[in-house]
Amino acid sequence: LVHLQHVSRVYEMGRLQVVALRDVDVAIQSGEFVAVLGPSGSGKSTLMHIVGCLDRPTSGQYTLAGTPVAALDDDRLAALRSRAIGFVFQSYNLLARTNALENVAAPLLYQGVSRRERYRRARAALERLGLGDRVDHSPAELSGGQQQRVAIARALVTDPALILADEPTGNLASDQGAEVLSLFRELHSAGRTIVLITHDQEVAAAAGRQIHIRDGSIAAGEIAA
Amino acid sequence: LVHLQHVSRVYEMGRLQVVALRDVDVAIQSGEFVAVLGPSGSGKSTLMHIVGCLDRPTSGQYTLAGTPVAALDDDRLAALRSRAIGFVFQSYNLLARTNALENVAAPLLYQGVSRRERYRRARAALERLGLGDRVDHSPAELSGGQQQRVAIARALVTDPALILADEPTGNLASDQGAEVLSLFRELHSAGRTIVLITHDQEVAAAAGRQIHIRDGSIAAGEIAA
Ligand SMILES: Nc1ncnc2c1ncn2[C@@H]1O[C@H](COP(=O)(O)OP(=O)(O)OP(=O)(O)O)[C@@H](O)[C@H]1O
Ligand SMILES: Nc1ncnc2c1ncn2[C@@H]1O[C@H](COP(=O)(O)OP(=O)(O)OP(=O)(O)O)[C@@H](O)[C@H]1O
Ligand SMILES: [Mg+2]
Ligand SMILES: [Mg+2]
């Protein structure tokens, strides 16, 4: 499903260059549950943005379900992304002055789903995450952990084949974190592919395989499940 | 130092009311290290914003170092806050398009410190948090965990007597989280008062006392150290 070969990502900052990813090879089969771990600043989110077609590699090849991503223009990339990939951002990226229901329903706008059906599915996703009584709250009227759960509901509402989650339980106490993890396990056993960045050992242990990143490089020995 | 009596905080949302804190009594002595725990949405950040003079109670009394906070107008409250309190926000609240050095130096502007001295102290605080090589990066050019450490450096740069931290290690892997915790312990043994919201059991165990909040109320039996 996901295949990166010799992928690097370099940020230009005036005269300086910051190497976020350095010659990275990653292969993720359809239906896998993979955890990505590494210190702060090691390149985890950068890797995830590339896998999620939100950013392009500086060099190297990325093929998604057999298609070379470099061959797709921005419109076709956006269409592929909105149909096949659900993304939970590390900083949530919720729309301000928009309530939780509308935030969660937004990805369905591109799928041609009726307004009534969009809101029905969005409400169901929010209830699944324990936020049935917060559907009318905007991000500023929600706690940090509630915003995080809205971001998770939004990533799942289109029922995507590939789910990418960047520290999805970072702001949740252990019981709510465990509920989110059991939701991901359920989606995995229903055949979804899940790639999840975490520094929580319990969450990492739930995955079938772990990828360790340090200073932009993948540590050896990660291929075994 | 911090004394809340019968404090409530109610948010108005059109016709609805959301009770975030309900009749809360909290007393924190100068020099204590206290952890605040509770599920997502239970009122932890709301409590911290009131203690930090960033928000006012709907009812009840709050006295800080013997002064009733209700008697202070907004200007005197802001002066007290910028001199005596360091705050690490759950969502960092860094200034966009402003590099890490300027973000960290900003609180010193109100203290009448020379530009040269502001930058010297800001650089030292960033180096203390392992970000000596990221001083020129704006928040968009930093990872999540790096942004969190910039927010911590900014809270400490004025050497405040009271440090309030809202999930300060939420985005940090265990080794960097441990470094932040040892920094807080150092500040505590130097006599600073620390109140820290966390869901990480190891961090909570470092505190002398724990306060548990659930649905806006403090659970009984938290007074013992
Ligand atoms: N502006 C607001 N309007 C209405 N309700 C609000 C507002 N801000 C917060 N709330 C509600 O108040 C309650 C307490 O929020 P608070 O941010 O204090 O929770 P918290 O304990 O910090 O949670 P978390 O661990 O998720 O950060 C939540 O249920 C939240 O939905
Ligand atoms: N726009 C940018 N310009 C320059 N450097 C950047 C930019 N974005 C990220 N970086 C750098 O790239 C490196 C990798 O960042 P990334 O966000 O992938 O880390 P991460 O592993 O997700 O860390 P964290 O656990 O703290 O979220 C970091 O050192 C960061 O400072
Ligand atoms: Mg990251
Ligand atoms: Mg909070």
PDB file of N, CA, C and O in Angstrom, chain A residues 12-13 16 18 38-42 45 90 92 134 136-138 141 143-146 149 167 169-176 199 201 214, chain B residues 12-13 16 18 38-42 45 90 92 134 136-138 141 143-146 149 167 169-176 199 201 214:
ATOM      1  N   GLU A  12      14.340  24.403   3.531  1.00  0.00           N
ATOM      2  CA  GLU A  12      15.256  25.518   3.279  1.00  0.00           C
ATOM      3  C   GLU A  12      14.882  26.660   4.207  1.00  0.00           C
ATOM      4  O   GLU A  12      13.729  27.079   4.238  1.00  0.00           O
ATOM      5  N   MET A  13      15.861  27.157   4.943  1.00  0.00           N
ATOM      6  CA  MET A  13      15.599  28.331   5.787  1.00  0.00           C
ATOM      7  C   MET A  13      16.639  29.365   5.433  1.00  0.00           C
ATOM      8  O   MET A  13      17.725  29.396   6.009  1.00  0.00           O
ATOM      9  N   LEU A  16      20.336  28.326   5.300  1.00  0.00           N
ATOM     10  CA  LEU A  16      20.476  27.064   6.044  1.00  0.00           C
ATOM     11  C   LEU A  16      19.585  25.978   5.457  1.00  0.00           C
ATOM     12  O   LEU A  16      18.564  26.252   4.848  1.00  0.00           O
ATOM     13  N   VAL A  18      17.689  22.309   6.760  1.00  0.00           N
ATOM     14  CA  VAL A  18      17.404  21.390   7.866  1.00  0.00           C
ATOM     15  C   VAL A  18      16.960  20.075   7.247  1.00  0.00           C
ATOM     16  O   VAL A  18      15.985  20.037   6.501  1.00  0.00           O
ATOM     17  N   GLY A  38       9.878   7.920  18.228  1.00  0.00           N
ATOM     18  CA  GLY A  38      11.166   8.619  18.096  1.00  0.00           C
ATOM     19  C   GLY A  38      11.143   9.894  18.914  1.00  0.00           C
ATOM     20  O   GLY A  38      10.069  10.386  19.251  1.00  0.00           O
ATOM     21  N   PRO A  39      12.321  10.435  19.232  1.00  0.00           N
ATOM     22  CA  PRO A  39      12.379  11.643  20.046  1.00  0.00           C
ATOM     23  C   PRO A  39      11.746  12.843  19.347  1.00  0.00           C
ATOM     24  O   PRO A  39      11.488  12.812  18.146  1.00  0.00           O
ATOM     25  N   SER A  40      11.501  13.884  20.127  1.00  0.00           N
ATOM     26  CA  SER A  40      10.943  15.118  19.573  1.00  0.00           C
ATOM     27  C   SER A  40      11.908  15.697  18.536  1.00  0.00           C
ATOM     28  O   SER A  40      13.103  15.788  18.791  1.00  0.00           O
ATOM     29  N   GLY A  41      11.392  16.019  17.346  1.00  0.00           N
ATOM     30  CA  GLY A  41      12.217  16.615  16.294  1.00  0.00           C
ATOM     31  C   GLY A  41      12.886  15.592  15.409  1.00  0.00           C
ATOM     32  O   GLY A  41      13.693  15.947  14.559  1.00  0.00           O
ATOM     33  N   SER A  42      12.553  14.306  15.558  1.00  0.00           N
ATOM     34  CA  SER A  42      13.271  13.268  14.813  1.00  0.00           C
ATOM     35  C   SER A  42      12.738  13.070  13.393  1.00  0.00           C
ATOM     36  O   SER A  42      13.365  12.388  12.595  1.00  0.00           O
ATOM     37  N   SER A  45       6.438  13.540  12.205  1.00  0.00           N
ATOM     38  CA  SER A  45       5.344  14.247  11.546  1.00  0.00           C
ATOM     39  C   SER A  45       5.680  14.514  10.080  1.00  0.00           C
ATOM     40  O   SER A  45       4.811  14.446   9.215  1.00  0.00           O
ATOM     41  N   GLN A  90      -1.287  16.482  14.644  1.00  0.00           N
ATOM     42  CA  GLN A  90      -0.759  16.623  16.005  1.00  0.00           C
ATOM     43  C   GLN A  90      -1.330  17.868  16.677  1.00  0.00           C
ATOM     44  O   GLN A  90      -1.563  17.890  17.873  1.00  0.00           O
ATOM     45  N   TYR A  92      -4.292  19.227  15.780  1.00  0.00           N
ATOM     46  CA  TYR A  92      -5.733  19.123  15.526  1.00  0.00           C
ATOM     47  C   TYR A  92      -6.170  19.843  14.243  1.00  0.00           C
ATOM     48  O   TYR A  92      -6.911  19.281  13.471  1.00  0.00           O
ATOM     49  N   ARG A 134     -21.381  17.760  23.102  1.00  0.00           N
ATOM     50  CA  ARG A 134     -20.548  18.909  22.767  1.00  0.00           C
ATOM     51  C   ARG A 134     -20.610  19.248  21.283  1.00  0.00           C
ATOM     52  O   ARG A 134     -19.747  19.963  20.790  1.00  0.00           O
ATOM     53  N   ASP A 136     -22.365  21.237  19.597  1.00  0.00           N
ATOM     54  CA  ASP A 136     -22.548  22.658  19.246  1.00  0.00           C
ATOM     55  C   ASP A 136     -21.389  23.536  19.676  1.00  0.00           C
ATOM     56  O   ASP A 136     -21.429  24.747  19.498  1.00  0.00           O
ATOM     57  N   HIS A 137     -20.351  22.949  20.282  1.00  0.00           N
ATOM     58  CA  HIS A 137     -19.237  23.755  20.788  1.00  0.00           C
ATOM     59  C   HIS A 137     -18.203  23.983  19.699  1.00  0.00           C
ATOM     60  O   HIS A 137     -17.827  23.074  18.980  1.00  0.00           O
ATOM     61  N   SER A 138     -17.714  25.226  19.605  1.00  0.00           N
ATOM     62  CA  SER A 138     -16.581  25.502  18.690  1.00  0.00           C
ATOM     63  C   SER A 138     -15.297  25.091  19.406  1.00  0.00           C
ATOM     64  O   SER A 138     -15.309  24.876  20.615  1.00  0.00           O
ATOM     65  N   GLU A 141     -14.532  26.496  22.711  1.00  0.00           N
ATOM     66  CA  GLU A 141     -15.447  26.124  23.793  1.00  0.00           C
ATOM     67  C   GLU A 141     -15.277  24.658  24.176  1.00  0.00           C
ATOM     68  O   GLU A 141     -16.167  24.053  24.777  1.00  0.00           O
ATOM     69  N   SER A 143     -12.339  21.615  25.701  1.00  0.00           N
ATOM     70  CA  SER A 143     -11.049  21.407  26.353  1.00  0.00           C
ATOM     71  C   SER A 143     -10.062  20.824  25.326  1.00  0.00           C
ATOM     72  O   SER A 143     -10.456  20.416  24.236  1.00  0.00           O
ATOM     73  N   GLY A 144      -8.784  20.745  25.722  1.00  0.00           N
ATOM     74  CA  GLY A 144      -7.757  20.224  24.814  1.00  0.00           C
ATOM     75  C   GLY A 144      -8.048  18.801  24.380  1.00  0.00           C
ATOM     76  O   GLY A 144      -8.001  18.465  23.187  1.00  0.00           O
ATOM     77  N   GLY A 145      -8.390  17.946  25.328  1.00  0.00           N
ATOM     78  CA  GLY A 145      -8.688  16.549  25.010  1.00  0.00           C
ATOM     79  C   GLY A 145      -9.955  16.403  24.181  1.00  0.00           C
ATOM     80  O   GLY A 145     -10.070  15.501  23.349  1.00  0.00           O
ATOM     81  N   GLN A 146     -10.920  17.294  24.385  1.00  0.00           N
ATOM     82  CA  GLN A 146     -12.155  17.230  23.591  1.00  0.00           C
ATOM     83  C   GLN A 146     -11.848  17.629  22.142  1.00  0.00           C
ATOM     84  O   GLN A 146     -12.341  17.021  21.198  1.00  0.00           O
ATOM     85  N   ARG A 149     -10.355  14.737  20.397  1.00  0.00           N
ATOM     86  CA  ARG A 149     -11.331  13.706  20.010  1.00  0.00           C
ATOM     87  C   ARG A 149     -12.180  14.156  18.818  1.00  0.00           C
ATOM     88  O   ARG A 149     -12.597  13.331  18.010  1.00  0.00           O
ATOM     89  N   GLU A 167       0.074  11.352  17.327  1.00  0.00           N
ATOM     90  CA  GLU A 167      -0.116  11.446  18.783  1.00  0.00           C
ATOM     91  C   GLU A 167      -1.593  11.590  19.151  1.00  0.00           C
ATOM     92  O   GLU A 167      -1.970  12.536  19.826  1.00  0.00           O
ATOM     93  N   THR A 169      -3.483  10.275  21.292  1.00  0.00           N
ATOM     94  CA  THR A 169      -3.924  10.222  22.694  1.00  0.00           C
ATOM     95  C   THR A 169      -3.087  11.155  23.563  1.00  0.00           C
ATOM     96  O   THR A 169      -3.154  11.076  24.783  1.00  0.00           O
ATOM     97  N   GLY A 170      -2.310  12.058  22.934  1.00  0.00           N
ATOM     98  CA  GLY A 170      -1.404  12.943  23.670  1.00  0.00           C
ATOM     99  C   GLY A 170      -2.073  13.755  24.747  1.00  0.00           C
ATOM    100  O   GLY A 170      -1.484  14.051  25.766  1.00  0.00           O
ATOM    101  N   ASN A 171      -3.329  14.148  24.557  1.00  0.00           N
ATOM    102  CA  ASN A 171      -4.007  14.997  25.542  1.00  0.00           C
ATOM    103  C   ASN A 171      -5.087  14.277  26.308  1.00  0.00           C
ATOM    104  O   ASN A 171      -6.007  14.900  26.851  1.00  0.00           O
ATOM    105  N   LEU A 172      -5.036  12.939  26.310  1.00  0.00           N
ATOM    106  CA  LEU A 172      -6.091  12.185  26.978  1.00  0.00           C
ATOM    107  C   LEU A 172      -5.549  11.408  28.160  1.00  0.00           C
ATOM    108  O   LEU A 172      -4.475  10.828  28.097  1.00  0.00           O
ATOM    109  N   ALA A 173      -6.320  11.398  29.234  1.00  0.00           N
ATOM    110  CA  ALA A 173      -5.940  10.602  30.405  1.00  0.00           C
ATOM    111  C   ALA A 173      -6.113   9.127  30.053  1.00  0.00           C
ATOM    112  O   ALA A 173      -6.726   8.788  29.054  1.00  0.00           O
ATOM    113  N   SER A 174      -5.577   8.250  30.890  1.00  0.00           N
ATOM    114  CA  SER A 174      -5.452   6.842  30.524  1.00  0.00           C
ATOM    115  C   SER A 174      -6.772   6.188  30.128  1.00  0.00           C
ATOM    116  O   SER A 174      -6.808   5.413  29.176  1.00  0.00           O
ATOM    117  N   ASP A 175      -7.892   6.491  30.820  1.00  0.00           N
ATOM    118  CA  ASP A 175      -9.120   5.781  30.459  1.00  0.00           C
ATOM    119  C   ASP A 175      -9.640   6.217  29.081  1.00  0.00           C
ATOM    120  O   ASP A 175     -10.042   5.398  28.275  1.00  0.00           O
ATOM    121  N   GLN A 176      -9.592   7.528  28.797  1.00  0.00           N
ATOM    122  CA  GLN A 176     -10.065   7.973  27.489  1.00  0.00           C
ATOM    123  C   GLN A 176      -9.084   7.589  26.393  1.00  0.00           C
ATOM    124  O   GLN A 176      -9.482   7.318  25.269  1.00  0.00           O
ATOM    125  N   HIS A 199       4.274   8.342  21.661  1.00  0.00           N
ATOM    126  CA  HIS A 199       5.389   8.110  22.560  1.00  0.00           C
ATOM    127  C   HIS A 199       4.889   7.320  23.777  1.00  0.00           C
ATOM    128  O   HIS A 199       5.598   7.088  24.723  1.00  0.00           O
ATOM    129  N   GLN A 201       4.006   3.998  25.463  1.00  0.00           N
ATOM    130  CA  GLN A 201       4.407   2.598  25.252  1.00  0.00           C
ATOM    131  C   GLN A 201       3.215   1.652  25.126  1.00  0.00           C
ATOM    132  O   GLN A 201       3.258   0.669  24.391  1.00  0.00           O
ATOM    133  N   ARG A 214      15.204   8.326  14.270  1.00  0.00           N
ATOM    134  CA  ARG A 214      16.111   9.140  15.074  1.00  0.00           C
ATOM    135  C   ARG A 214      16.863  10.034  14.101  1.00  0.00           C
ATOM    136  O   ARG A 214      17.378   9.542  13.093  1.00  0.00           O
TER     137      ARG A 214
ATOM    138  N   GLU B  12     -21.463  30.593  29.510  1.00  0.00           N
ATOM    139  CA  GLU B  12     -22.777  30.807  28.887  1.00  0.00           C
ATOM    140  C   GLU B  12     -22.664  30.513  27.405  1.00  0.00           C
ATOM    141  O   GLU B  12     -21.800  31.073  26.732  1.00  0.00           O
ATOM    142  N   MET B  13     -23.540  29.646  26.912  1.00  0.00           N
ATOM    143  CA  MET B  13     -23.560  29.396  25.455  1.00  0.00           C
ATOM    144  C   MET B  13     -24.986  29.609  24.992  1.00  0.00           C
ATOM    145  O   MET B  13     -25.791  28.677  25.019  1.00  0.00           O
ATOM    146  N   LEU B  16     -27.861  27.926  26.895  1.00  0.00           N
ATOM    147  CA  LEU B  16     -27.299  26.827  27.704  1.00  0.00           C
ATOM    148  C   LEU B  16     -26.232  27.345  28.662  1.00  0.00           C
ATOM    149  O   LEU B  16     -25.588  28.356  28.413  1.00  0.00           O
ATOM    150  N   VAL B  18     -22.749  25.817  30.779  1.00  0.00           N
ATOM    151  CA  VAL B  18     -21.847  24.684  31.007  1.00  0.00           C
ATOM    152  C   VAL B  18     -21.092  24.973  32.301  1.00  0.00           C
ATOM    153  O   VAL B  18     -20.402  25.984  32.405  1.00  0.00           O
ATOM    154  N   GLY B  38      -7.187  14.468  36.126  1.00  0.00           N
ATOM    155  CA  GLY B  38      -8.626  14.290  35.912  1.00  0.00           C
ATOM    156  C   GLY B  38      -8.894  14.006  34.459  1.00  0.00           C
ATOM    157  O   GLY B  38      -8.043  14.299  33.613  1.00  0.00           O
ATOM    158  N   PRO B  39     -10.060  13.432  34.163  1.00  0.00           N
ATOM    159  CA  PRO B  39     -10.373  13.090  32.779  1.00  0.00           C
ATOM    160  C   PRO B  39     -10.478  14.316  31.876  1.00  0.00           C
ATOM    161  O   PRO B  39     -10.566  15.459  32.366  1.00  0.00           O
ATOM    162  N   SER B  40     -10.470  14.092  30.579  1.00  0.00           N
ATOM    163  CA  SER B  40     -10.622  15.171  29.610  1.00  0.00           C
ATOM    164  C   SER B  40     -11.964  15.862  29.834  1.00  0.00           C
ATOM    165  O   SER B  40     -12.987  15.200  29.957  1.00  0.00           O
ATOM    166  N   GLY B  41     -11.951  17.197  29.920  1.00  0.00           N
ATOM    167  CA  GLY B  41     -13.178  17.954  30.089  1.00  0.00           C
ATOM    168  C   GLY B  41     -13.595  18.142  31.531  1.00  0.00           C
ATOM    169  O   GLY B  41     -14.655  18.687  31.815  1.00  0.00           O
ATOM    170  N   SER B  42     -12.760  17.743  32.490  1.00  0.00           N
ATOM    171  CA  SER B  42     -13.179  17.777  33.897  1.00  0.00           C
ATOM    172  C   SER B  42     -12.993  19.141  34.548  1.00  0.00           C
ATOM    173  O   SER B  42     -13.484  19.349  35.662  1.00  0.00           O
ATOM    174  N   SER B  45      -7.947  22.797  33.019  1.00  0.00           N
ATOM    175  CA  SER B  45      -7.436  24.031  32.405  1.00  0.00           C
ATOM    176  C   SER B  45      -8.212  25.236  32.907  1.00  0.00           C
ATOM    177  O   SER B  45      -7.634  26.311  33.114  1.00  0.00           O
ATOM    178  N   GLN B  90      -1.675  24.718  27.422  1.00  0.00           N
ATOM    179  CA  GLN B  90      -1.854  23.387  26.842  1.00  0.00           C
ATOM    180  C   GLN B  90      -1.673  23.431  25.325  1.00  0.00           C
ATOM    181  O   GLN B  90      -1.180  22.504  24.720  1.00  0.00           O
ATOM    182  N   TYR B  92       0.154  25.816  23.782  1.00  0.00           N
ATOM    183  CA  TYR B  92       1.391  26.570  23.599  1.00  0.00           C
ATOM    184  C   TYR B  92       1.159  28.075  23.420  1.00  0.00           C
ATOM    185  O   TYR B  92       1.820  28.877  24.056  1.00  0.00           O
ATOM    186  N   ARG B 134      17.672  25.801  17.398  1.00  0.00           N
ATOM    187  CA  ARG B 134      16.394  26.126  16.768  1.00  0.00           C
ATOM    188  C   ARG B 134      15.931  27.534  17.101  1.00  0.00           C
ATOM    189  O   ARG B 134      14.757  27.850  16.941  1.00  0.00           O
ATOM    190  N   ASP B 136      16.250  30.317  15.674  1.00  0.00           N
ATOM    191  CA  ASP B 136      15.753  31.144  14.563  1.00  0.00           C
ATOM    192  C   ASP B 136      14.489  30.591  13.924  1.00  0.00           C
ATOM    193  O   ASP B 136      13.992  31.169  12.959  1.00  0.00           O
ATOM    194  N   HIS B 137      13.979  29.469  14.431  1.00  0.00           N
ATOM    195  CA  HIS B 137      12.803  28.858  13.808  1.00  0.00           C
ATOM    196  C   HIS B 137      11.517  29.483  14.345  1.00  0.00           C
ATOM    197  O   HIS B 137      11.370  29.660  15.541  1.00  0.00           O
ATOM    198  N   SER B 138      10.582  29.749  13.456  1.00  0.00           N
ATOM    199  CA  SER B 138       9.238  30.179  13.897  1.00  0.00           C
ATOM    200  C   SER B 138       8.454  28.921  14.272  1.00  0.00           C
ATOM    201  O   SER B 138       8.872  27.819  13.928  1.00  0.00           O
ATOM    202  N   GLU B 141       8.065  26.213  11.839  1.00  0.00           N
ATOM    203  CA  GLU B 141       9.298  25.518  11.449  1.00  0.00           C
ATOM    204  C   GLU B 141       9.826  24.651  12.587  1.00  0.00           C
ATOM    205  O   GLU B 141      10.998  24.302  12.622  1.00  0.00           O
ATOM    206  N   SER B 143       8.871  21.225  15.296  1.00  0.00           N
ATOM    207  CA  SER B 143       7.978  20.086  15.534  1.00  0.00           C
ATOM    208  C   SER B 143       7.081  20.388  16.728  1.00  0.00           C
ATOM    209  O   SER B 143       7.306  21.360  17.456  1.00  0.00           O
ATOM    210  N   GLY B 144       6.077  19.516  16.958  1.00  0.00           N
ATOM    211  CA  GLY B 144       5.152  19.719  18.077  1.00  0.00           C
ATOM    212  C   GLY B 144       5.873  19.767  19.414  1.00  0.00           C
ATOM    213  O   GLY B 144       5.661  20.667  20.234  1.00  0.00           O
ATOM    214  N   GLY B 145       6.745  18.801  19.653  1.00  0.00           N
ATOM    215  CA  GLY B 145       7.481  18.748  20.912  1.00  0.00           C
ATOM    216  C   GLY B 145       8.441  19.927  21.074  1.00  0.00           C
ATOM    217  O   GLY B 145       8.676  20.405  22.186  1.00  0.00           O
ATOM    218  N   GLN B 146       8.995  20.408  19.961  1.00  0.00           N
ATOM    219  CA  GLN B 146       9.896  21.566  20.047  1.00  0.00           C
ATOM    220  C   GLN B 146       9.089  22.817  20.418  1.00  0.00           C
ATOM    221  O   GLN B 146       9.521  23.632  21.228  1.00  0.00           O
ATOM    222  N   ARG B 149       8.467  22.819  24.053  1.00  0.00           N
ATOM    223  CA  ARG B 149       9.637  23.215  24.852  1.00  0.00           C
ATOM    224  C   ARG B 149       9.897  24.712  24.749  1.00  0.00           C
ATOM    225  O   ARG B 149      10.373  25.333  25.707  1.00  0.00           O
ATOM    226  N   GLU B 167      -0.166  20.233  31.007  1.00  0.00           N
ATOM    227  CA  GLU B 167       0.345  19.082  30.247  1.00  0.00           C
ATOM    228  C   GLU B 167       1.690  19.403  29.571  1.00  0.00           C
ATOM    229  O   GLU B 167       1.818  19.246  28.372  1.00  0.00           O
ATOM    230  N   THR B 169       4.439  17.897  29.280  1.00  0.00           N
ATOM    231  CA  THR B 169       5.208  16.833  28.607  1.00  0.00           C
ATOM    232  C   THR B 169       4.325  16.056  27.642  1.00  0.00           C
ATOM    233  O   THR B 169       4.724  15.016  27.145  1.00  0.00           O
ATOM    234  N   GLY B 170       3.121  16.581  27.330  1.00  0.00           N
ATOM    235  CA  GLY B 170       2.164  15.869  26.489  1.00  0.00           C
ATOM    236  C   GLY B 170       2.706  15.454  25.142  1.00  0.00           C
ATOM    237  O   GLY B 170       2.325  14.437  24.603  1.00  0.00           O
ATOM    238  N   ASN B 171       3.603  16.255  24.568  1.00  0.00           N
ATOM    239  CA  ASN B 171       4.106  15.936  23.228  1.00  0.00           C
ATOM    240  C   ASN B 171       5.553  15.482  23.224  1.00  0.00           C
ATOM    241  O   ASN B 171       6.226  15.554  22.202  1.00  0.00           O
ATOM    242  N   LEU B 172       6.027  15.033  24.380  1.00  0.00           N
ATOM    243  CA  LEU B 172       7.435  14.647  24.471  1.00  0.00           C
ATOM    244  C   LEU B 172       7.568  13.162  24.772  1.00  0.00           C
ATOM    245  O   LEU B 172       6.847  12.607  25.591  1.00  0.00           O
ATOM    246  N   ALA B 173       8.535  12.530  24.099  1.00  0.00           N
ATOM    247  CA  ALA B 173       8.811  11.122  24.389  1.00  0.00           C
ATOM    248  C   ALA B 173       9.455  11.021  25.773  1.00  0.00           C
ATOM    249  O   ALA B 173       9.873  12.019  26.344  1.00  0.00           O
ATOM    250  N   SER B 174       9.548   9.813  26.289  1.00  0.00           N
ATOM    251  CA  SER B 174       9.906   9.642  27.699  1.00  0.00           C
ATOM    252  C   SER B 174      11.234  10.295  28.096  1.00  0.00           C
ATOM    253  O   SER B 174      11.306  10.895  29.158  1.00  0.00           O
ATOM    254  N   ASP B 175      12.283  10.229  27.256  1.00  0.00           N
ATOM    255  CA  ASP B 175      13.557  10.800  27.704  1.00  0.00           C
ATOM    256  C   ASP B 175      13.488  12.328  27.788  1.00  0.00           C
ATOM    257  O   ASP B 175      13.955  12.923  28.735  1.00  0.00           O
ATOM    258  N   GLN B 176      12.851  12.966  26.791  1.00  0.00           N
ATOM    259  CA  GLN B 176      12.748  14.429  26.856  1.00  0.00           C
ATOM    260  C   GLN B 176      11.752  14.863  27.916  1.00  0.00           C
ATOM    261  O   GLN B 176      11.919  15.900  28.541  1.00  0.00           O
ATOM    262  N   HIS B 199      -1.507  13.872  32.799  1.00  0.00           N
ATOM    263  CA  HIS B 199      -2.169  12.576  32.913  1.00  0.00           C
ATOM    264  C   HIS B 199      -1.100  11.490  32.948  1.00  0.00           C
ATOM    265  O   HIS B 199      -1.404  10.306  32.918  1.00  0.00           O
ATOM    266  N   GLN B 201       1.426   9.341  34.818  1.00  0.00           N
ATOM    267  CA  GLN B 201       1.578   8.908  36.221  1.00  0.00           C
ATOM    268  C   GLN B 201       2.963   9.197  36.789  1.00  0.00           C
ATOM    269  O   GLN B 201       3.113   9.499  37.972  1.00  0.00           O
ATOM    270  N   ARG B 214     -13.046  15.899  38.895  1.00  0.00           N
ATOM    271  CA  ARG B 214     -13.958  15.111  38.077  1.00  0.00           C
ATOM    272  C   ARG B 214     -15.227  15.928  37.928  1.00  0.00           C
ATOM    273  O   ARG B 214     -15.746  16.433  38.918  1.00  0.00           O
TER     274      ARG B 214
END
